[in-house]
Coordinates of C-alpha atoms in Angstrom, one line a residue:
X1 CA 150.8 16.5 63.7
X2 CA 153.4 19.4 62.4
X3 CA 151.4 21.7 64.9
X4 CA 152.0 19.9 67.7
X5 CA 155.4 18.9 67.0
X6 CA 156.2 22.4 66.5
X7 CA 154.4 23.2 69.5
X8 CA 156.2 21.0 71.4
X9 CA 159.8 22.6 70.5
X10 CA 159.3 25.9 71.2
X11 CA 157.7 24.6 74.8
X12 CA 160.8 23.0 75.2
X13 CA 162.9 25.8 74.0
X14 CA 160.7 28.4 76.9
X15 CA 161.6 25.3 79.3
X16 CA 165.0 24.3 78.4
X17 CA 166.2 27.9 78.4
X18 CA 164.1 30.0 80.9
X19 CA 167.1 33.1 81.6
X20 CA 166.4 33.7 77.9
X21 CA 163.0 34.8 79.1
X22 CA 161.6 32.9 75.7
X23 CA 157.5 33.2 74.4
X24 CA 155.3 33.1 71.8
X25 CA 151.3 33.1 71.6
X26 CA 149.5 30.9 70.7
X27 CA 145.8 31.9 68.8
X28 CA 142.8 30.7 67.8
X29 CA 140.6 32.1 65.2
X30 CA 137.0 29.9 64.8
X31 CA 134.2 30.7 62.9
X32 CA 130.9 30.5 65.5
X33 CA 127.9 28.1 64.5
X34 CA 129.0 27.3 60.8
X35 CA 128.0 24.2 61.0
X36 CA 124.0 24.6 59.2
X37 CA 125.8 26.5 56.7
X38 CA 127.8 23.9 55.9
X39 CA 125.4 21.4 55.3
X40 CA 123.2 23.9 53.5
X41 CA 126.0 25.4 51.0
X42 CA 128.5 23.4 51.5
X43 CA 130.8 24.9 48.4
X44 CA 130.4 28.9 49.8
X45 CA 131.6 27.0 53.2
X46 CA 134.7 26.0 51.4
X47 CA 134.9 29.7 49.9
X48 CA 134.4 31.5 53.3
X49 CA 137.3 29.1 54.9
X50 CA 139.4 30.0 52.0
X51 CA 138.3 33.5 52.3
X52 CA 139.6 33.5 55.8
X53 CA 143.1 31.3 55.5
X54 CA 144.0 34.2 52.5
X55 CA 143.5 37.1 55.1
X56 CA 145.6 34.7 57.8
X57 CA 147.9 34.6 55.2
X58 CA 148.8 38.5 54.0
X59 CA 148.4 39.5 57.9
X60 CA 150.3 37.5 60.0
X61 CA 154.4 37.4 59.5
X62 CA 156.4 34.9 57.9
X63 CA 157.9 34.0 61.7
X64 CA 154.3 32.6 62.4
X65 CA 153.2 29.6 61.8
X66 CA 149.5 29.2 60.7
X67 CA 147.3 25.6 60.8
X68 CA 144.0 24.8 60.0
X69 CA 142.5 22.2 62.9
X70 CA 139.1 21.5 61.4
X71 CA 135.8 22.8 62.9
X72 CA 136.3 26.0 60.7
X73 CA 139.2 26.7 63.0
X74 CA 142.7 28.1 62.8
X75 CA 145.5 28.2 65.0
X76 CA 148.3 30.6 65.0
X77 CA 151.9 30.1 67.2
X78 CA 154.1 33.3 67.2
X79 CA 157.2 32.6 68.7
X80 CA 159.0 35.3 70.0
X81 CA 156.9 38.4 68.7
X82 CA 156.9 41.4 70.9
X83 CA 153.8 42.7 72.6
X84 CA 153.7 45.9 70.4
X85 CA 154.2 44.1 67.1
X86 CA 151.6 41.3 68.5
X87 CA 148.7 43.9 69.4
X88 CA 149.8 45.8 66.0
X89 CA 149.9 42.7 63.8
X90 CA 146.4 41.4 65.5
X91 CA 144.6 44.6 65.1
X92 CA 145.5 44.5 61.1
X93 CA 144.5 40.9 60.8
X94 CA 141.1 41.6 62.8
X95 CA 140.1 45.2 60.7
X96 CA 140.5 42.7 57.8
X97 CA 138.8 40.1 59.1
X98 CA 135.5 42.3 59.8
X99 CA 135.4 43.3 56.5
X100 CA 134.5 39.2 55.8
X101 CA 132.7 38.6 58.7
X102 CA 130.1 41.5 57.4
X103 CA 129.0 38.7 55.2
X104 CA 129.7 35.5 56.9
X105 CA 126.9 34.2 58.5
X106 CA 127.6 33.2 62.2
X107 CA 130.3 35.4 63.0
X108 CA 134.4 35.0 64.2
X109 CA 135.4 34.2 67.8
X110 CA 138.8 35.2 68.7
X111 CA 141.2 34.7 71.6
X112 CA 145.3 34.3 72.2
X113 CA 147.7 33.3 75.1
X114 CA 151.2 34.0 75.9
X115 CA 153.0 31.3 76.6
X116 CA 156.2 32.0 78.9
X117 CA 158.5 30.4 81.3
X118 CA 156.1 31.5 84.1
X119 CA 153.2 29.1 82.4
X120 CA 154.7 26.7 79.9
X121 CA 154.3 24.1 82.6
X122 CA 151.2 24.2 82.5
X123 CA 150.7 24.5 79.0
X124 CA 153.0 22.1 78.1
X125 CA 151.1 20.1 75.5
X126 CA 149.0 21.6 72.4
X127 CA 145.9 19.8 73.6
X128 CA 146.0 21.4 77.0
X129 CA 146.2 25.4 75.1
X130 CA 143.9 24.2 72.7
X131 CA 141.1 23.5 75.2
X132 CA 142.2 26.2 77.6
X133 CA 141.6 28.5 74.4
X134 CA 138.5 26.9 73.6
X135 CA 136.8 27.9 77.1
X136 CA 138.2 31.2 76.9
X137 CA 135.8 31.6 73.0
X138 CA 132.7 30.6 75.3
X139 CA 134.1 33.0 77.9
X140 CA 134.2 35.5 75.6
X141 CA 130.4 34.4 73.6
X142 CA 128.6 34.4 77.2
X143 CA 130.4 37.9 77.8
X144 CA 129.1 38.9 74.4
X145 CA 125.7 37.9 75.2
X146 CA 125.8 39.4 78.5
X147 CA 127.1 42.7 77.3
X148 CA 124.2 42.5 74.7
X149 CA 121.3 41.8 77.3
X150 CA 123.0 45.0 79.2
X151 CA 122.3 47.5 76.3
X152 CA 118.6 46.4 76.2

């Protein structure tokens, strides 16, 4: 609910006020095929989430706003965060993040969209960036596989 209904105002805000050339991006962190280990140690689960939301936590600003969807996934909105201090703030929070992935079994998918008055039309609704991030993880898994089956 608070996700989407702040969501929602900062659309509105891009949409509303579009000379002000107004963004944010909107991310997804998910951790890839956690369901067996879940069922199997379902307390180390709960550590490894909480592992994860503490390193969302220290990396990302205070100006972001960080939500836990369920599914072992997170969403992040950064509203208004330049490019530079995006990619800067992003490649902290991912050096981090492989140092718990080295023991978290099924690995982290990753992926982000900025949001702007060229596209907040069609992203107008939380759902609608949710599912378009969604596709771009399994874009970015098949890529992953096919860059794998490459090297062989």
């Amino acid at each position: 609910y608070t996700a989407n209904k702040i969501y929602l105002k900062v659309i509105r805000n891009i949409k509303d006020r579009p000379k002000m050339h107004l963004w944010m991006y909107v991310s997804v962190l998910q951790w890839a095929n956690h369901e067996q280990f879940k069922e199997l140690y379902p307390d180390e689960h709960a550590q490894f989430l909480e592992k994860l939301a503490d390193v969302l936590k220290h990396k990302r600003l205070a100006a972001e706003e960080l939500f836990y969807l369920g599914d072992a996934k997170f969403l992040i909105i950064s509203p208004e965060l330049r490019d530079d201090i995006i990619k800067q703030i992003n490649q902290e929070m991912i050096a981090e993040l492989k140092k718990v992935q080295k023991e978290l079994p099924g690995g982290l998918k990753w992926t982000s969209q900025r949001v702007d008055e060229t596209n907040a039309e069609r992203f107008s609704d939380l759902n609608i960036i949710e599912k378009h991030l969604d596709r771009e993880l399994e874009t970015d898994l098949v890529v992953e596989y096919l860059k794998d089956e490459t090297n062989d």
